[in-house]
PDB file of C-alpha atoms in Angstrom:
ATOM      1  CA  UNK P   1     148.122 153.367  37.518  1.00 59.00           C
ATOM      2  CA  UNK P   2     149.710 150.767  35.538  1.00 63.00           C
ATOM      3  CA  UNK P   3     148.355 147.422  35.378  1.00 87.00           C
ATOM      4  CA  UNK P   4     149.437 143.782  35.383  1.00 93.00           C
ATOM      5  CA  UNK P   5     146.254 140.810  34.604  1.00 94.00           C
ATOM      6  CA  UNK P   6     147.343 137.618  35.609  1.00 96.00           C
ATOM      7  CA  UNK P   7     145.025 134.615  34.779  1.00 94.00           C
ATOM      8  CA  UNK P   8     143.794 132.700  35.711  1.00 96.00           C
ATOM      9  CA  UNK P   9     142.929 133.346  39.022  1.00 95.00           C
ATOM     10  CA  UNK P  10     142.331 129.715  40.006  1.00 96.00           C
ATOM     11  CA  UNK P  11     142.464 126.292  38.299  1.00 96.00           C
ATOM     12  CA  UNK P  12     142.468 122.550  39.497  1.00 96.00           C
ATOM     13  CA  UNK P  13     144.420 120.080  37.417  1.00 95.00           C
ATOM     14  CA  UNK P  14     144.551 116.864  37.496  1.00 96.00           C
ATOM     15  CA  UNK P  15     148.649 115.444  38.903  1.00 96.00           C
ATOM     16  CA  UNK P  16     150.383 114.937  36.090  1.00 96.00           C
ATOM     17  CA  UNK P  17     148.695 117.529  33.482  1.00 96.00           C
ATOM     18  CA  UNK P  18     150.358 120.785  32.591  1.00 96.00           C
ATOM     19  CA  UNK P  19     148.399 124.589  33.627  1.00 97.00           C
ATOM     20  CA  UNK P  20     149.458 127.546  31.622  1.00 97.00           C
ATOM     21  CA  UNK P  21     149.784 131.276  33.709  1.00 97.00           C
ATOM     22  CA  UNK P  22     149.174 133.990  31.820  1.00 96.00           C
ATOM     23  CA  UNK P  23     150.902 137.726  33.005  1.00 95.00           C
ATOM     24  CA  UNK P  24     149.830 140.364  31.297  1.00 94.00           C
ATOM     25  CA  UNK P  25     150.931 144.382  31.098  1.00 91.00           C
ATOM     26  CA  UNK P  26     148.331 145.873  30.358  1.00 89.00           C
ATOM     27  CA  UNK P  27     149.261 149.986  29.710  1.00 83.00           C
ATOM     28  CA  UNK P  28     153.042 149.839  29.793  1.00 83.00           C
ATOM     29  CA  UNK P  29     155.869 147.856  28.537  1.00 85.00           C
ATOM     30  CA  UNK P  30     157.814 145.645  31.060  1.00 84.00           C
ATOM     31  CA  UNK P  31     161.247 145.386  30.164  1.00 81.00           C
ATOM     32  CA  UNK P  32     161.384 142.593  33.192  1.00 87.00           C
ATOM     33  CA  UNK P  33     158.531 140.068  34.456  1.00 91.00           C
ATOM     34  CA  UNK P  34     158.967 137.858  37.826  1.00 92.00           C
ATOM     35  CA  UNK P  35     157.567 134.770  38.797  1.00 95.00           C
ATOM     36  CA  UNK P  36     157.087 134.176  42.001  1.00 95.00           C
ATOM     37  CA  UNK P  37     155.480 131.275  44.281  1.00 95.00           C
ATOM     38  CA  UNK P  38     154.003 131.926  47.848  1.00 93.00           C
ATOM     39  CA  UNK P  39     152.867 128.981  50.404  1.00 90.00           C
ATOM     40  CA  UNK P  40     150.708 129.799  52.701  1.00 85.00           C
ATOM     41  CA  UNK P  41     151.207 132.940  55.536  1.00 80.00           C
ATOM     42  CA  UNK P  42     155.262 132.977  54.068  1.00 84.00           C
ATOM     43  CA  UNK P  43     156.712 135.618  51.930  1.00 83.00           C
ATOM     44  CA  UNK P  44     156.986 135.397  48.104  1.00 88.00           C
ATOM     45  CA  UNK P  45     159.480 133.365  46.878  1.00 90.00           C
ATOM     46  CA  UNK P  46     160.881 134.762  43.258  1.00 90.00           C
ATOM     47  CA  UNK P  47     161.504 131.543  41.120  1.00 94.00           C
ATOM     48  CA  UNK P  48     162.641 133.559  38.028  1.00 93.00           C
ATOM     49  CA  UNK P  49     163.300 136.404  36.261  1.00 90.00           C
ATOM     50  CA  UNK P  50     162.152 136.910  32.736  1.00 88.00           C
ATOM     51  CA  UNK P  51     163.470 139.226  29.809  1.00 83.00           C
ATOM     52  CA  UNK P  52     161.232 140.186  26.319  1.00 78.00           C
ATOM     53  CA  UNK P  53     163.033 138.232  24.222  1.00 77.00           C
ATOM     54  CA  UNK P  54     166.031 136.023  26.217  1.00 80.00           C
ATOM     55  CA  UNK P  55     165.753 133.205  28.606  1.00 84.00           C
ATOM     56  CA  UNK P  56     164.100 133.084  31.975  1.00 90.00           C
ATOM     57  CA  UNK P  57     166.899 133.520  34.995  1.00 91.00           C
ATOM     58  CA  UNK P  58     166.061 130.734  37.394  1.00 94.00           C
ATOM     59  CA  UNK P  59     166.462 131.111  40.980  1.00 92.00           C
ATOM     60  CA  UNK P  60     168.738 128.253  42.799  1.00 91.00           C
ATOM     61  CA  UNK P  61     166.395 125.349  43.276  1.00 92.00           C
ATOM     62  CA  UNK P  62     164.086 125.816  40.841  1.00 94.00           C
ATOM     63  CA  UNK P  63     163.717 123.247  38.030  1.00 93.00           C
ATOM     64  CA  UNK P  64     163.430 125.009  34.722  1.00 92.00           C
ATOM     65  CA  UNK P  65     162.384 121.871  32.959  1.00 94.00           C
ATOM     66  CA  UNK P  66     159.525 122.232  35.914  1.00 95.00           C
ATOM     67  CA  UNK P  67     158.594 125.891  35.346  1.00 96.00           C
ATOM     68  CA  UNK P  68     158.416 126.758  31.950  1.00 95.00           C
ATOM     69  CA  UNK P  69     158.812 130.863  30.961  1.00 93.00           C
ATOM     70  CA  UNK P  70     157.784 132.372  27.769  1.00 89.00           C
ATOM     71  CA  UNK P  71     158.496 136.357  27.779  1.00 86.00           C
ATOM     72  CA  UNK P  72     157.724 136.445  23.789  1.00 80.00           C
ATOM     73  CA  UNK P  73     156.417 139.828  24.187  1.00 86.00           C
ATOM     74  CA  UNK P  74     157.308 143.411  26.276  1.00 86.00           C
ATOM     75  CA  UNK P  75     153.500 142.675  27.303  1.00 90.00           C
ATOM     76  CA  UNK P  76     152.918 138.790  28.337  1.00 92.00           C
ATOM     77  CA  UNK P  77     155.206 136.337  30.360  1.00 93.00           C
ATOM     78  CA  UNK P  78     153.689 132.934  30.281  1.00 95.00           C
ATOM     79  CA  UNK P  79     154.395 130.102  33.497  1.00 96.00           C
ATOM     80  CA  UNK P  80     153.540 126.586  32.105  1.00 97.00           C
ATOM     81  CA  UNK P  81     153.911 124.291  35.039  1.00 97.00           C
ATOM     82  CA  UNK P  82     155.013 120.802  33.483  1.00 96.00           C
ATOM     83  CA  UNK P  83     153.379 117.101  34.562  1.00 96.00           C
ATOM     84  CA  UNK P  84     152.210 119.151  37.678  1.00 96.00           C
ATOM     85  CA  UNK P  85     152.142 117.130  41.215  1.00 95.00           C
ATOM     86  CA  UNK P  86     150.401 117.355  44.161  1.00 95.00           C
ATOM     87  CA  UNK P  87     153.404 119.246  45.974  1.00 95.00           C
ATOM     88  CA  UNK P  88     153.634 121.930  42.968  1.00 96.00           C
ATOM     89  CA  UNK P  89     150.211 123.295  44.630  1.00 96.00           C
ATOM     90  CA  UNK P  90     150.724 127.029  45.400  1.00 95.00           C
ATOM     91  CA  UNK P  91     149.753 130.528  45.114  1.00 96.00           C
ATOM     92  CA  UNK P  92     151.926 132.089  42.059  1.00 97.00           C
ATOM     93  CA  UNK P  93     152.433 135.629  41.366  1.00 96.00           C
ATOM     94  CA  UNK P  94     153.448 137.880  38.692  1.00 95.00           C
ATOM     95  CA  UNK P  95     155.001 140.717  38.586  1.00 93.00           C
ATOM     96  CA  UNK P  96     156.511 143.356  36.068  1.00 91.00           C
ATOM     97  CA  UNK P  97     158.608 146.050  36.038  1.00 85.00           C
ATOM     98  CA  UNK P  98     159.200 149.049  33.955  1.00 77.00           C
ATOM     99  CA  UNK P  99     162.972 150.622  33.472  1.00 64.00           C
ATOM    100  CA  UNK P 100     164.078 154.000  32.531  1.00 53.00           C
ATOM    101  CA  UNK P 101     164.923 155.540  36.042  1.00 53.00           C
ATOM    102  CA  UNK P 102     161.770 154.529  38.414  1.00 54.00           C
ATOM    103  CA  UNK P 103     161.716 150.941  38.052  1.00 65.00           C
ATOM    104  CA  UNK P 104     158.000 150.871  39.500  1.00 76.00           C
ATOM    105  CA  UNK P 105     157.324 147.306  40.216  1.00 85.00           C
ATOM    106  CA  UNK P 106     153.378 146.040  39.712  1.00 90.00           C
ATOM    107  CA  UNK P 107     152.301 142.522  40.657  1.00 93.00           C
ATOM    108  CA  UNK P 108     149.460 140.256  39.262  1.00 94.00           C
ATOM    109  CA  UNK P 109     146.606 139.286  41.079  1.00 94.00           C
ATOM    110  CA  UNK P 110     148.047 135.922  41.890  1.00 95.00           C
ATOM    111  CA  UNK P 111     146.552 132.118  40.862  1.00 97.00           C
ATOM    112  CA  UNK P 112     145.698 129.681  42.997  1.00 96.00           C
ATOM    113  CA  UNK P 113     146.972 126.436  41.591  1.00 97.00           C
ATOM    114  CA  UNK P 114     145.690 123.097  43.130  1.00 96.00           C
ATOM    115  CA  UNK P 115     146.729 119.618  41.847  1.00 96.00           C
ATOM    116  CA  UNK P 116     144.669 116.901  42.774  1.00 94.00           C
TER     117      UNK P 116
ATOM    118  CA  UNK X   1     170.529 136.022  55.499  1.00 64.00           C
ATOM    119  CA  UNK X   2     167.768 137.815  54.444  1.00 73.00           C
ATOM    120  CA  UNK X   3     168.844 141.169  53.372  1.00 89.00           C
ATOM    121  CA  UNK X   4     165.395 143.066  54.513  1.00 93.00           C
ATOM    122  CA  UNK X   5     164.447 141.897  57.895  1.00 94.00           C
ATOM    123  CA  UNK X   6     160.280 143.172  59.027  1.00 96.00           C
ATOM    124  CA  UNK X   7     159.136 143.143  62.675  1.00 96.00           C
ATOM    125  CA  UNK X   8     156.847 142.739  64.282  1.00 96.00           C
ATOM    126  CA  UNK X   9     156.293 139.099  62.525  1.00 94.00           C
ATOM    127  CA  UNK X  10     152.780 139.779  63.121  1.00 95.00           C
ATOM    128  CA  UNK X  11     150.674 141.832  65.199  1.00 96.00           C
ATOM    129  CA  UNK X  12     146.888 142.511  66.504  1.00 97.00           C
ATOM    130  CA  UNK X  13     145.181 145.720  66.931  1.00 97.00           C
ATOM    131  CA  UNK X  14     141.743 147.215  67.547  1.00 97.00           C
ATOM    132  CA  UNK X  15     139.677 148.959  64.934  1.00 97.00           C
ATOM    133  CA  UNK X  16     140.587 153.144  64.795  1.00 97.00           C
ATOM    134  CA  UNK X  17     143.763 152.364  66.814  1.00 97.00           C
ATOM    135  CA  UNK X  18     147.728 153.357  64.823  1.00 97.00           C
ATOM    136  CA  UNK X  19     150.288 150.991  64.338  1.00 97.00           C
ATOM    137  CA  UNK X  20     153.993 151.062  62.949  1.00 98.00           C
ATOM    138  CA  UNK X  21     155.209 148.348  61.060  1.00 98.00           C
ATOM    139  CA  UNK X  22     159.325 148.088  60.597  1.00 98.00           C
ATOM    140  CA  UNK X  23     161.620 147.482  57.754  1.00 98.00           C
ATOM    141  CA  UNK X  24     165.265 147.159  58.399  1.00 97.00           C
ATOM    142  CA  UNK X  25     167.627 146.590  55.398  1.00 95.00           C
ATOM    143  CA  UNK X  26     171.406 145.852  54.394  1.00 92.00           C
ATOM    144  CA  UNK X  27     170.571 145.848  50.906  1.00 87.00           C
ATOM    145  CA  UNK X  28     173.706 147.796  49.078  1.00 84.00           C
ATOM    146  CA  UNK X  29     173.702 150.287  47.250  1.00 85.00           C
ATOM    147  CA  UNK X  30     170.583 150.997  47.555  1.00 87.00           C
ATOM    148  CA  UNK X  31     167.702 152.359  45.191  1.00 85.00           C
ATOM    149  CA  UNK X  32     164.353 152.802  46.510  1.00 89.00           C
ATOM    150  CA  UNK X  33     162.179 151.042  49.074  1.00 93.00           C
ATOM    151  CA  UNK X  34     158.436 150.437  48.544  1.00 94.00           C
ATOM    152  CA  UNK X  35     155.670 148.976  51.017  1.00 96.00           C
ATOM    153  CA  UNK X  36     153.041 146.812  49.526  1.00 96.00           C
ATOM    154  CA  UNK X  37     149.768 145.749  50.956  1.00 96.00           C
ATOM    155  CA  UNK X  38     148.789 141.694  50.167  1.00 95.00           C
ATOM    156  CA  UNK X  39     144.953 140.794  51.266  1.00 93.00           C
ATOM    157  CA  UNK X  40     144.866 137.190  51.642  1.00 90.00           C
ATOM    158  CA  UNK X  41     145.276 135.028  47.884  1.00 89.00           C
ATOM    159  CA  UNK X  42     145.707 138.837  46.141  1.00 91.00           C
ATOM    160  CA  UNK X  43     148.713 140.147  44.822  1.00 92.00           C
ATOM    161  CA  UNK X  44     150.364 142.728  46.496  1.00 94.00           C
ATOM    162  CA  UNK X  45     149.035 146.345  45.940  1.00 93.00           C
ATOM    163  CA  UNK X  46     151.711 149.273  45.941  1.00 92.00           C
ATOM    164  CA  UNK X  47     151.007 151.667  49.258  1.00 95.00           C
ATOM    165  CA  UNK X  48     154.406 153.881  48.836  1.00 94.00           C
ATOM    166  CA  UNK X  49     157.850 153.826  47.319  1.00 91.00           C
ATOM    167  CA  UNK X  50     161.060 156.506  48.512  1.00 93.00           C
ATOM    168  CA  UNK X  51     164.307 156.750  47.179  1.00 89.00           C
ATOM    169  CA  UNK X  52     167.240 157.583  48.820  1.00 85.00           C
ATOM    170  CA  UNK X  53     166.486 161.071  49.122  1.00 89.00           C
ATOM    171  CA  UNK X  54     162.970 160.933  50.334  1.00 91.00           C
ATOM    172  CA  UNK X  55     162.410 160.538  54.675  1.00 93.00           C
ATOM    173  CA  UNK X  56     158.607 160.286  54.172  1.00 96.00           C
ATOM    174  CA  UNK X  57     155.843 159.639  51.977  1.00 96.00           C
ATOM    175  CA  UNK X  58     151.844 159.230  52.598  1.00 96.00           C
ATOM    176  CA  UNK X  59     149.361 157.779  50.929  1.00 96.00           C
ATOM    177  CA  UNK X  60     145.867 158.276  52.769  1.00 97.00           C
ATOM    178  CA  UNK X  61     146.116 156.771  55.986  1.00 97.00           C
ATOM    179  CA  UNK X  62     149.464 154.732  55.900  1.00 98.00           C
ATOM    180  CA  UNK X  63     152.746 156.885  56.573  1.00 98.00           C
ATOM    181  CA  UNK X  64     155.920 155.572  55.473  1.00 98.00           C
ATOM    182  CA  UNK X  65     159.444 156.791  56.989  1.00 97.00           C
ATOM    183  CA  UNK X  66     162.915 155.939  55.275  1.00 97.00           C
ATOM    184  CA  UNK X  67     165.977 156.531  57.189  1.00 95.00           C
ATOM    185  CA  UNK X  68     168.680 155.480  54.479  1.00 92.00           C
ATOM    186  CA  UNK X  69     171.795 156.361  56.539  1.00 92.00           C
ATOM    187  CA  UNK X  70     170.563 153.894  59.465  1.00 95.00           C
ATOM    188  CA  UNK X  71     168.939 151.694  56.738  1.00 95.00           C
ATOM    189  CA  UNK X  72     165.240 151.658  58.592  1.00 97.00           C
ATOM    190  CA  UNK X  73     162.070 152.005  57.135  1.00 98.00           C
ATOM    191  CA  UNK X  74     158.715 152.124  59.156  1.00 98.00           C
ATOM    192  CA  UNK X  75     154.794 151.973  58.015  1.00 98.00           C
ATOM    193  CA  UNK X  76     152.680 153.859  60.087  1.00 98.00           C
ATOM    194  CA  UNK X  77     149.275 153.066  59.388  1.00 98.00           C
ATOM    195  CA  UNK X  78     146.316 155.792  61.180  1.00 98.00           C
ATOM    196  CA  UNK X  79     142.854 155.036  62.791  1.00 98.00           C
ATOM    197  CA  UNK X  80     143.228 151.193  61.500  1.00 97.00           C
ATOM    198  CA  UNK X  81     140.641 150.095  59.821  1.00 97.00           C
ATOM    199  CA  UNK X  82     138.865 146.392  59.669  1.00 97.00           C
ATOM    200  CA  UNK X  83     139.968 146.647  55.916  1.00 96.00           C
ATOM    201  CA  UNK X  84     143.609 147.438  56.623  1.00 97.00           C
ATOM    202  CA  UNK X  85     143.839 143.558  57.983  1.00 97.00           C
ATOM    203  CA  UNK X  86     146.794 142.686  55.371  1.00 96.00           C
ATOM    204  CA  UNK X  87     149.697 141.209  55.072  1.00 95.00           C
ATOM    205  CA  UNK X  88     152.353 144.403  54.456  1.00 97.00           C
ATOM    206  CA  UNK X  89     155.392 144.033  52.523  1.00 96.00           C
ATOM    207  CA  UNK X  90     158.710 145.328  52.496  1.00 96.00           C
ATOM    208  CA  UNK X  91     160.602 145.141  49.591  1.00 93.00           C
ATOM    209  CA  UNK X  92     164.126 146.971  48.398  1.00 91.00           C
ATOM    210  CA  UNK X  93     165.966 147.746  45.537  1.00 87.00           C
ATOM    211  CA  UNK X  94     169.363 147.803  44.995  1.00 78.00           C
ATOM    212  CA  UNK X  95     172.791 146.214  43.708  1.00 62.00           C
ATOM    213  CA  UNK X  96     171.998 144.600  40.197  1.00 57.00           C
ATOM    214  CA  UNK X  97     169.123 146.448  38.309  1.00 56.00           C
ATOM    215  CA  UNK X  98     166.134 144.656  38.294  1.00 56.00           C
ATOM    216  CA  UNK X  99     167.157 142.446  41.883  1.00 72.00           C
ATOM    217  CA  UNK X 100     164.509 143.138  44.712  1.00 84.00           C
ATOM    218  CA  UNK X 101     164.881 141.726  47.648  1.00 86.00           C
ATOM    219  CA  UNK X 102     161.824 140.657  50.152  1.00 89.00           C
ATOM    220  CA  UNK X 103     160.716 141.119  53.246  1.00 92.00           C
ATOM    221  CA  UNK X 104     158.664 138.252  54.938  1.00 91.00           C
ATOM    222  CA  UNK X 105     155.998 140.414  55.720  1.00 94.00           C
ATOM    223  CA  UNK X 106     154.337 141.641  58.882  1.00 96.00           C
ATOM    224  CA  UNK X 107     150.667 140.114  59.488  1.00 95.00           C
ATOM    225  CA  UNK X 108     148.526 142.885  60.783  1.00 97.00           C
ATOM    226  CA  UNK X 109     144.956 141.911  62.224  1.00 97.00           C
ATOM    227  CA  UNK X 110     142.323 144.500  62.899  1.00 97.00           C
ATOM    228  CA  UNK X 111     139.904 143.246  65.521  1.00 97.00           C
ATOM    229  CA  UNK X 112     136.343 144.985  66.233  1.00 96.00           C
TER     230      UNK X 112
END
């Protein structure tokens, strides 16, 4: 089955630095990546939706100047999380989906972002 | 309002025992409705998807059901296992392409 890497799967920054998410299709093309952000024992929340090649759709709330998405490529979405705080500490997801007819929808294996 | 609404919220069963997770949905129109399994700091793993025309699909042990005129969808999952302690997701799609809408997720606990 298709395959989406997301990396890395942890990282601790220090408040105030900036941590780079890689998402990653690995055998298909995704016409569409996600991002998403998940606190703990709640549902996924989908901060933005990404297409190869146009600007990332932000979801109300979330500051794009904050959340930075690169979709250069039908392969890899990037999430660059900007002078990251304490509060910005969260599990974040990927996900990507592929078009013509089945939309099949494959998620990343998550990071686990901590800021200190 | 959330447009995909999961019960039970969460829910604790012993080891080789069945349980049936729910899915109900206003999600319009609609396109297909998938069930994912998320283990605890994973991303969520695909179990089944159905379209509109489709009432039931299996994969291994879990049984999903789609009832798209009542707009219900249930997870039946056999003889749990200790690994089947997940959180499972519902998720829809419909309306704009590309727009999925989430369930909150039903916690399921296997206990010895």
């Amino acid at each position: 089955g298709a395959v989406v890497s997301q990396h890395p799967s942890r990282v601790i920054c220090k408040s105030g630095t900036s941590v780079k998410i890689e998402c990653r299709s690995l055998d298909f093309q995704a016409t569409t990546m996600f991002w998403y952000r998940q606190f703990p024992k709640q549902s996924l929340m989908l901060m933005a939706t990404s297409n190869e090649g146009s600007k990332a759709t932000y979801e109300q709330g979330v500051e794009k100047d904050k959340f930075l998405i690169n979709h250069a490529s039908l392969t890899l979405s990037t999430l660059t999380v900007t002078s990251a705080h304490p509060e910005d500490s969260s599990f974040y997801i990927c996900s990507a989906s592929v078009a013509r007819g089945n939309e099949k929808l494959f998620f990343g294996s998550g990071t686990q972002l901590s800021v200190l | 309002k959330n447009q995909v609404e999961q019960s039970p919220q969460s829910l604790i069963i012993l080891e080789g025992k069945n349980c049936t997770l729910q899915c109900n949905y206003t999600v319009s129109p609609f396109s297909n409705l998938r069930w994912y399994k998320q283990d605890t700091g994973r991303g969520p793993v695909s179990l089944t998807i159905m379209t509109f025309s489709e009432n039931t699909k299996s994969n291994g042990r879990y049984t999903a059901t789609l009832d798209a005129d009542t707009k219900q969808s249930s997870l039946h999952i056999t003889a749990s296992q200790l690994s089947d302690s997940a959180s499972y997701i519902c998720v829809v799609s419909g309306g704009s392409w590309g727009k999925f809408q989430f369930g909150a997720g039903t916690q399921v606990v296997v206990t010895p």
